[in-house]
Tab-separated table of C-alpha atoms in Angstrom:
chain	number	residue	atom	x	y	z
A	1	LEU	CA	-58.322	79.314	-41.349
A	2	ALA	CA	-61.282	78.672	-43.660
A	3	LEU	CA	-59.290	76.091	-45.634
A	4	ALA	CA	-58.046	74.496	-42.416
A	5	GLY	CA	-61.692	74.287	-41.362
A	6	ALA	CA	-62.556	72.590	-44.656
A	7	ALA	CA	-59.848	70.004	-43.988
A	8	TYR	CA	-61.208	69.453	-40.464
A	9	PHE	CA	-64.730	68.897	-41.779
A	10	GLY	CA	-63.347	66.379	-44.253
A	11	LEU	CA	-61.682	64.612	-41.324
A	12	SER	CA	-65.036	64.650	-39.491
A	13	VAL	CA	-66.726	62.879	-42.399
A	14	TRP	CA	-63.977	60.229	-42.373
A	15	ALA	CA	-64.264	59.768	-38.587
A	16	ALA	CA	-68.061	59.440	-38.856
A	17	ARG	CA	-67.724	56.734	-41.506
A	18	ARG	CA	-65.143	54.890	-39.398
A	19	PHE	CA	-67.522	54.878	-36.424
A	20	LYS	CA	-70.398	53.704	-38.600
A	21	ARG	CA	-68.282	50.788	-39.827
A	22	LYS	CA	-67.483	49.932	-36.212
A	23	SER	CA	-71.213	49.986	-35.422
A	24	VAL	CA	-71.988	47.646	-38.324
A	25	THR	CA	-69.219	45.172	-37.487
A	26	VAL	CA	-69.656	45.126	-33.689
A	27	VAL	CA	-69.807	41.553	-32.455
A	28	ALA	CA	-73.070	40.626	-30.804
A	29	SER	CA	-72.542	39.539	-27.220
A	30	ASP	CA	-74.724	37.874	-24.648
A	31	PHE	CA	-72.862	39.684	-21.863
A	32	ALA	CA	-75.623	41.369	-19.880
A	33	PRO	CA	-74.711	41.639	-16.188
A	34	PRO	CA	-77.122	43.083	-13.624
A	35	VAL	CA	-76.725	46.847	-13.551
A	36	SER	CA	-77.668	49.720	-11.248
A	37	LEU	CA	-78.772	52.930	-13.006
A	38	LEU	CA	-78.051	56.046	-10.930
A	39	LYS	CA	-79.707	59.416	-11.480
A	40	SER	CA	-79.285	62.639	-9.528
A	41	LEU	CA	-82.411	64.795	-9.294
A	42	LYS	CA	-82.477	68.592	-9.073
A	43	GLY	CA	-85.677	70.242	-10.232
A	44	LEU	CA	-87.583	69.576	-13.440
A	45	ASP	CA	-86.240	69.178	-16.972
A	46	PRO	CA	-88.124	69.279	-20.288
A	47	HIS	CA	-89.608	65.878	-21.232
A	48	MET	CA	-88.427	64.515	-17.893
A	49	TYR	CA	-91.111	61.872	-17.460
A	50	ALA	CA	-90.534	60.550	-20.978
A	51	ALA	CA	-86.849	60.229	-20.040
A	52	PHE	CA	-87.654	58.319	-16.838
A	53	ARG	CA	-90.150	56.116	-18.636
A	54	SER	CA	-87.678	55.142	-21.365
A	55	HIS	CA	-85.435	53.589	-18.701
A	56	CYS	CA	-88.268	51.350	-17.521
A	57	LEU	CA	-88.887	50.057	-21.047
A	58	GLN	CA	-85.456	48.510	-21.538
A	59	ASP	CA	-85.170	45.163	-23.302
A	60	TYR	CA	-82.768	43.911	-20.668
A	61	GLY	CA	-82.616	41.304	-17.939
A	62	GLU	CA	-81.910	42.456	-14.388
A	63	TYR	CA	-81.451	46.105	-13.503
A	64	GLU	CA	-82.544	48.676	-10.949
A	65	LEU	CA	-83.193	52.405	-11.197
A	66	LEU	CA	-82.049	54.593	-8.280
A	67	PHE	CA	-82.910	58.282	-7.918
A	68	GLY	CA	-80.866	60.385	-5.516
A	69	VAL	CA	-82.320	63.615	-4.168
A	70	SER	CA	-80.956	66.202	-1.751
A	71	ASP	CA	-84.221	68.129	-1.263
A	72	PRO	CA	-87.186	66.131	0.105
A	73	ASN	CA	-89.536	68.615	-1.599
A	74	ASP	CA	-87.937	68.366	-5.035
A	75	PRO	CA	-90.742	68.499	-7.660
A	76	ALA	CA	-89.108	65.674	-9.633
A	77	LEU	CA	-90.129	63.266	-6.857
A	78	GLU	CA	-93.745	63.451	-8.040
A	79	LEU	CA	-92.637	62.095	-11.419
A	80	VAL	CA	-90.733	59.263	-9.746
A	81	ALA	CA	-93.840	58.343	-7.743
A	82	ARG	CA	-95.839	58.313	-10.976
A	83	LEU	CA	-93.172	56.081	-12.530
A	84	GLN	CA	-93.402	53.622	-9.642
A	85	ARG	CA	-97.171	53.433	-10.090
A	86	GLU	CA	-96.915	52.826	-13.841
A	87	PHE	CA	-94.106	50.242	-13.559
A	88	PRO	CA	-94.639	48.360	-10.285
A	89	GLN	CA	-92.641	45.424	-11.672
A	90	ARG	CA	-89.484	47.538	-11.991
A	91	ALA	CA	-87.029	48.066	-9.140
A	92	VAL	CA	-87.294	51.854	-8.767
A	93	ARG	CA	-86.024	53.421	-5.554
A	94	VAL	CA	-85.557	56.925	-4.160
A	95	VAL	CA	-82.565	57.553	-1.905
A	96	ALA	CA	-82.224	60.649	0.271
A	97	CYS	CA	-78.792	62.275	-0.164
A	98	PRO	CA	-78.959	65.292	2.161
A	99	THR	CA	-75.252	65.956	2.728
A	100	SER	CA	-73.437	68.538	0.613
A	101	LEU	CA	-70.008	67.036	-0.063
A	102	GLY	CA	-68.794	69.742	-2.443
A	103	LEU	CA	-69.707	72.430	-4.969
A	104	ASN	CA	-70.892	69.968	-7.629
A	105	GLY	CA	-74.279	68.992	-6.258
A	106	LYS	CA	-74.855	66.273	-8.844
A	107	VAL	CA	-71.664	64.391	-7.937
A	108	SER	CA	-72.328	64.943	-4.246
A	109	THR	CA	-75.681	63.194	-4.646
A	110	LEU	CA	-74.211	60.379	-6.777
A	111	ALA	CA	-71.463	59.722	-4.214
A	112	GLN	CA	-74.129	59.143	-1.543
A	113	LEU	CA	-76.269	57.118	-3.945
A	114	LEU	CA	-73.526	54.703	-5.030
A	115	PRO	CA	-73.314	52.681	-1.755
A	116	GLN	CA	-77.038	51.904	-2.110
A	117	ALA	CA	-76.541	50.249	-5.527
A	118	ARG	CA	-76.996	46.483	-5.418
A	119	TYR	CA	-74.879	45.547	-8.414
A	120	GLU	CA	-71.225	45.749	-9.418
A	121	HIS	CA	-71.955	47.363	-12.792
A	122	ILE	CA	-73.044	50.987	-12.591
A	123	LEU	CA	-74.573	53.282	-15.203
A	124	ILE	CA	-74.839	57.012	-14.544
A	125	ASN	CA	-76.671	59.393	-16.850
A	126	ASP	CA	-78.450	62.711	-16.657
A	127	SER	CA	-82.077	62.968	-15.588
A	128	ASP	CA	-83.217	64.258	-19.004
A	129	ILE	CA	-81.778	61.417	-21.114
A	130	VAL	CA	-84.250	59.574	-23.339
A	131	ALA	CA	-83.000	56.137	-24.414
A	132	GLY	CA	-84.208	53.491	-26.841
A	133	PRO	CA	-85.295	50.037	-25.593
A	134	ASP	CA	-81.970	48.460	-26.648
A	135	TYR	CA	-79.851	51.098	-24.891
A	136	LEU	CA	-78.728	49.025	-21.905
A	137	ARG	CA	-78.031	45.995	-24.064
A	138	ARG	CA	-75.834	47.982	-26.486
A	139	VAL	CA	-73.925	49.724	-23.699
A	140	MET	CA	-73.305	46.759	-21.431
A	141	ARG	CA	-72.166	44.369	-24.176
A	142	GLU	CA	-69.093	46.588	-24.637
A	143	PHE	CA	-67.809	45.252	-21.310
A	144	ALA	CA	-67.306	41.875	-22.979
A	145	GLY	CA	-64.214	43.416	-24.621
A	146	GLU	CA	-60.761	43.093	-23.121
A	147	ASN	CA	-59.847	45.522	-20.309
A	148	VAL	CA	-62.889	47.792	-20.785
A	149	GLY	CA	-63.314	50.003	-17.736
A	150	MET	CA	-65.897	52.518	-18.941
A	151	VAL	CA	-68.463	52.905	-21.716
A	152	THR	CA	-70.006	56.151	-22.931
A	153	THR	CA	-72.365	57.142	-25.762
A	154	LEU	CA	-73.035	59.911	-28.228
A	155	TYR	CA	-76.176	61.994	-27.874
A	156	ARG	CA	-78.323	64.443	-29.798
A	157	GLY	CA	-80.326	67.422	-28.569
A	158	LEU	CA	-84.091	67.760	-28.677
A	159	ALA	CA	-84.472	71.494	-29.268
A	160	GLY	CA	-86.971	73.734	-27.550
A	161	LYS	CA	-88.985	76.424	-29.322
A	162	THR	CA	-86.476	79.281	-29.188
A	163	LEU	CA	-83.782	80.042	-31.744
A	164	PRO	CA	-80.897	79.699	-29.230
A	165	SER	CA	-82.202	76.252	-28.264
A	166	LYS	CA	-82.291	75.190	-31.932
A	167	ILE	CA	-78.777	76.511	-32.500
A	168	GLU	CA	-77.427	74.542	-29.520
A	169	ALA	CA	-79.154	71.357	-30.715
A	170	LEU	CA	-77.672	71.860	-34.186
A	171	GLY	CA	-74.241	72.403	-32.656
A	172	LEU	CA	-74.500	69.175	-30.659
A	173	SER	CA	-75.438	67.098	-33.683
A	174	THR	CA	-73.099	68.635	-36.259
A	175	ASP	CA	-70.183	70.050	-34.282
A	176	PHE	CA	-69.642	68.713	-30.766
A	177	MET	CA	-70.296	65.049	-31.600
A	178	GLY	CA	-68.074	65.429	-34.646
A	179	GLY	CA	-65.287	66.570	-32.346
A	180	VAL	CA	-65.788	63.460	-30.204
A	181	LEU	CA	-65.468	61.201	-33.265
A	182	VAL	CA	-62.374	63.043	-34.522
A	183	ALA	CA	-60.765	62.794	-31.063
A	184	ARG	CA	-61.502	59.056	-31.063
A	185	GLU	CA	-59.475	58.671	-34.259
A	186	MET	CA	-56.691	61.153	-33.499
A	187	GLU	CA	-56.053	59.897	-29.942
A	188	GLY	CA	-56.331	56.194	-30.697
A	189	GLY	CA	-59.550	55.811	-28.741
A	190	VAL	CA	-61.773	57.736	-26.346
A	191	ARG	CA	-60.016	59.172	-23.286
A	192	PHE	CA	-62.992	60.893	-21.682
A	193	ALA	CA	-66.669	60.226	-21.010
A	194	LEU	CA	-69.870	62.091	-21.834
A	195	GLY	CA	-72.555	62.786	-19.242
A	196	ALA	CA	-75.192	61.159	-21.459
A	197	THR	CA	-73.824	57.760	-20.385
A	198	ILE	CA	-71.105	56.763	-17.917
A	199	ALA	CA	-71.143	52.994	-17.471
A	200	THR	CA	-68.464	51.417	-15.289
A	201	THR	CA	-68.006	49.190	-12.241
A	202	LYS	CA	-67.619	49.795	-8.538
A	203	THR	CA	-64.130	48.287	-8.761
A	204	VAL	CA	-62.977	50.795	-11.384
A	205	LEU	CA	-64.470	53.690	-9.431
A	206	ARG	CA	-62.546	52.629	-6.331
A	207	GLU	CA	-59.295	52.391	-8.324
A	208	ILE	CA	-59.629	55.937	-9.709
A	209	GLY	CA	-60.425	57.505	-6.334
A	210	GLY	CA	-64.211	57.251	-6.212
A	211	LEU	CA	-66.883	59.846	-6.881
A	212	GLU	CA	-65.964	61.722	-3.698
A	213	ALA	CA	-62.748	62.887	-5.384
A	214	LEU	CA	-64.834	64.788	-7.960
A	215	VAL	CA	-67.325	66.659	-5.783
A	216	ASP	CA	-65.659	69.997	-6.577
A	217	HIS	CA	-65.053	69.340	-10.291
A	218	LEU	CA	-67.166	70.935	-13.002
A	219	GLY	CA	-66.593	68.376	-15.774
A	220	ASP	CA	-67.122	65.238	-13.725
A	221	ASP	CA	-67.945	63.196	-16.838
A	222	TYR	CA	-64.682	64.173	-18.524
A	223	GLU	CA	-62.710	63.486	-15.339
A	224	LEU	CA	-64.193	60.023	-14.859
A	225	GLY	CA	-63.263	59.021	-18.396
A	226	ALA	CA	-59.807	60.606	-18.246
A	227	ARG	CA	-58.971	58.935	-14.927
A	228	THR	CA	-60.213	55.576	-16.163
A	229	ALA	CA	-58.011	55.821	-19.259
A	230	ALA	CA	-55.052	56.966	-17.142
A	231	ALA	CA	-55.512	53.887	-14.939
A	232	GLY	CA	-54.903	51.688	-17.989
A	233	TYR	CA	-58.482	50.803	-18.875
A	234	LYS	CA	-60.209	51.242	-22.235
A	235	VAL	CA	-63.040	53.728	-22.571
A	236	GLU	CA	-65.381	52.502	-25.298
A	237	LEU	CA	-67.893	54.497	-27.341
A	238	ALA	CA	-70.971	52.286	-27.688
A	239	ASP	CA	-73.042	52.162	-30.861
A	240	ALA	CA	-76.039	53.676	-29.082
A	241	VAL	CA	-77.347	57.234	-29.330
A	242	VAL	CA	-79.503	58.865	-26.666
A	243	GLU	CA	-81.392	62.146	-26.659
A	244	THR	CA	-81.269	65.070	-24.262
A	245	ALA	CA	-84.008	67.684	-24.041
A	246	LEU	CA	-82.822	71.296	-24.278
A	247	PRO	CA	-84.708	74.096	-22.525
A	248	ASP	CA	-86.143	77.141	-24.273
A	249	TYR	CA	-82.948	79.145	-23.854
A	250	THR	CA	-82.849	82.907	-23.958
A	251	TRP	CA	-79.723	84.317	-25.623
A	252	GLY	CA	-78.284	85.041	-22.166
A	253	GLU	CA	-78.886	81.486	-20.960
A	254	PHE	CA	-77.447	80.099	-24.196
A	255	TRP	CA	-74.307	82.201	-23.785
A	256	ALA	CA	-73.854	81.185	-20.131
A	257	HIS	CA	-74.242	77.491	-20.972
A	258	GLN	CA	-71.854	77.640	-23.927
A	259	MET	CA	-69.287	79.602	-21.900
A	260	ARG	CA	-69.452	77.083	-19.052
A	261	TRP	CA	-68.705	74.253	-21.458
A	262	ALA	CA	-66.014	76.209	-23.327
A	263	ARG	CA	-64.065	77.342	-20.275
A	264	ASN	CA	-64.156	73.874	-18.766
A	265	VAL	CA	-62.718	72.334	-21.952
A	266	LYS	CA	-60.136	75.132	-22.170
A	267	ASP	CA	-59.081	74.416	-18.605
A	268	ARG	CA	-58.774	70.637	-19.019
A	269	ARG	CA	-57.610	70.244	-22.647
A	270	ARG	CA	-55.866	73.523	-23.469
A	271	ALA	CA	-53.928	72.392	-26.556
A	272	GLN	CA	-56.931	70.682	-28.096
A	273	TYR	CA	-59.127	73.638	-27.201
A	274	PHE	CA	-56.894	76.051	-29.081
A	275	GLY	CA	-57.210	73.732	-32.077
A	276	LEU	CA	-60.972	74.309	-32.070
A	277	ILE	CA	-60.232	77.499	-33.999
A	278	VAL	CA	-60.531	75.431	-37.193
A	279	THR	CA	-63.959	74.047	-36.267
A	280	CYS	CA	-65.340	77.530	-36.955
A	281	GLY	CA	-64.210	77.245	-40.587
A	282	LEU	CA	-67.503	78.435	-42.056
A	283	ALA	CA	-67.341	81.610	-39.970
A	284	TRP	CA	-63.754	82.224	-41.136
A	285	GLY	CA	-64.856	81.728	-44.749
A	286	ILE	CA	-67.594	84.330	-44.338
A	287	LEU	CA	-65.144	86.768	-42.718
A	288	ALA	CA	-62.662	86.213	-45.561
A	289	VAL	CA	-65.283	87.201	-48.142
A	290	LEU	CA	-66.291	90.251	-46.103
A	291	ALA	CA	-62.631	91.298	-45.816
A	292	ALA	CA	-61.844	90.877	-49.529
A	293	PRO	CA	-65.042	90.513	-51.570
A	294	TRP	CA	-63.192	91.387	-54.789
A	295	ALA	CA	-60.748	88.432	-54.470
A	296	TRP	CA	-61.912	85.280	-56.250
A	297	TRP	CA	-60.023	83.009	-53.879
A	298	THR	CA	-62.010	84.146	-50.820
A	299	TRP	CA	-65.194	83.029	-52.568
A	300	ALA	CA	-63.532	79.751	-53.527
A	301	ALA	CA	-62.470	79.185	-49.920
A	302	LEU	CA	-65.998	79.947	-48.693
A	303	ALA	CA	-67.502	77.540	-51.238
A	304	ALA	CA	-65.095	74.749	-50.236
A	305	VAL	CA	-65.627	75.116	-46.506
A	306	ALA	CA	-69.405	75.462	-46.888
A	307	LEU	CA	-69.611	72.280	-48.966
A	308	LEU	CA	-67.556	70.275	-46.486
A	309	ARG	CA	-69.333	71.791	-43.472
A	310	ILE	CA	-72.685	70.670	-44.862
A	311	SER	CA	-71.266	67.244	-45.756
A	312	ALA	CA	-69.953	66.783	-42.202
A	313	ALA	CA	-73.229	67.969	-40.683
A	314	VAL	CA	-75.198	65.414	-42.706
A	315	ALA	CA	-72.676	62.594	-42.167
A	316	ILE	CA	-72.691	63.077	-38.382
A	317	GLY	CA	-76.164	64.436	-37.689
A	318	ARG	CA	-78.056	62.084	-39.970
A	319	GLY	CA	-75.598	59.271	-40.662
A	320	VAL	CA	-74.428	58.653	-37.094
A	321	LEU	CA	-76.928	60.304	-34.754
A	322	ASP	CA	-80.036	59.823	-36.924
A	323	ASP	CA	-81.176	63.304	-35.867
A	324	PRO	CA	-84.442	64.026	-37.723
A	325	ILE	CA	-84.141	67.830	-37.550
A	326	VAL	CA	-80.608	68.330	-38.879
A	327	LEU	CA	-81.663	68.683	-42.514
A	328	ARG	CA	-84.448	71.099	-41.587
A	329	ASP	CA	-82.080	73.366	-39.649
A	330	LEU	CA	-79.050	73.315	-41.964
A	331	TRP	CA	-79.741	76.938	-42.875
A	332	LEU	CA	-78.747	77.847	-39.298
A	333	LEU	CA	-75.171	76.569	-39.721
A	334	PRO	CA	-73.638	80.018	-40.468
A	335	LEU	CA	-75.279	81.515	-37.366
A	336	ARG	CA	-74.227	78.499	-35.284
A	337	ASP	CA	-70.579	78.779	-36.392
A	338	ILE	CA	-70.433	82.557	-35.893
A	339	ALA	CA	-71.835	82.086	-32.362
A	340	ALA	CA	-69.286	79.310	-31.724
A	341	LEU	CA	-66.448	81.567	-32.850
A	342	ALA	CA	-67.674	84.346	-30.560
A	343	VAL	CA	-67.806	81.938	-27.594
A	344	TRP	CA	-64.343	80.578	-28.414
A	345	LEU	CA	-62.799	84.049	-28.533
A	346	ALA	CA	-64.601	85.279	-25.397
A	347	SER	CA	-63.607	82.183	-23.407
A	348	PHE	CA	-59.986	83.387	-23.303
A	349	ALA	CA	-61.025	86.529	-21.409
A	350	GLY	CA	-61.221	84.749	-18.040
A	351	ASN	CA	-62.160	81.583	-16.196
A	352	GLU	CA	-65.457	82.554	-14.565
A	353	ILE	CA	-68.669	80.675	-15.315
A	354	GLU	CA	-72.291	80.812	-14.230
A	355	TRP	CA	-73.983	77.594	-13.090
A	356	ARG	CA	-77.458	77.326	-11.573
A	357	GLY	CA	-77.518	81.041	-10.853
A	358	LEU	CA	-74.149	81.067	-9.031
A	359	LYS	CA	-70.760	82.296	-10.225
A	360	PHE	CA	-67.629	80.162	-10.038
A	361	ARG	CA	-64.058	80.143	-11.252
A	362	VAL	CA	-62.690	77.024	-12.941
A	363	ARG	CA	-59.089	76.150	-12.098
A	364	ASP	CA	-57.489	72.737	-12.769
A	365	GLY	CA	-60.976	71.361	-13.406
A	366	LYS	CA	-62.239	72.417	-9.979
A	367	LEU	CA	-64.899	74.920	-9.037
A	368	GLU	CA	-64.123	77.887	-6.798
A	369	ARG	CA	-66.978	80.031	-5.501
A	370	VAL	CA	-66.775	83.684	-6.580
């Protein structure tokens, strides 16, 4: 398992280099249609105003920013009002979305927000996403390609102060995004979307059943990408990287968040999820040495997997995501991979998750209240 992990990390380095070459050779395009940016609000996130502000600083022509809210007293509305005062020249609107259409409150809000969008091109992302000034331009130019129905982007985590928060950020930049790049190569393209960016059109959304069809799904981002690919459209991975702010997780909150992600992936991509056993190669190398410390080959296996794990972390975290903290936190890789292995093993013990203080079961991608 350790040696299989070493091979996987080598594949990750190759996939990262392939994506970098694609980023360098991407053809500049003047395609920049008007676009409606949709955001669902639910409480406050770390660095939330910086995230909102970054969307008003886009080097782009015509676009609008729509915030959907189900609670008229949501504290995030104060930040939107502040945004409107700072950027009076931007089209920033708040739309009340009071109806609960399903168990996924975010999608319920987005489904009510969509009819209020003025433009055919739609971009959905999370309320804590911080984007560079060329973000919209890089994302939307992908639609100039043939038969592109959806565009998504990679992202990195801005860690909080706690150790669990730093471990999750390190996992995003060195593990999860690596898996996305490997899947892009192994599957002949991207067949899912990431919540950091879901850019599409109203026409494509209608063809795949609309947002209303996903109001009870946990992984709405994955479903949107998968359904778009199944409808015969291309899902492109743009050469843009955004940032998401992570809270100051306790160990319990970290575990609940990781388990929610793991059991959703297990439910929707079971074969691929079982294959994630090799992504914990460093943990298997450590266990091999602990099991047989007198055998030279266990040390050799650990050395090989450690070298390739570090190489992959640097190639993805620094080379692709330009994450400034990856090198500083490399010493946390063993703890990150041991935690990932523990989550992977525990995820097979059931299908229950915890989300926003409530317990659900995940079955066929859908949420069921416990």
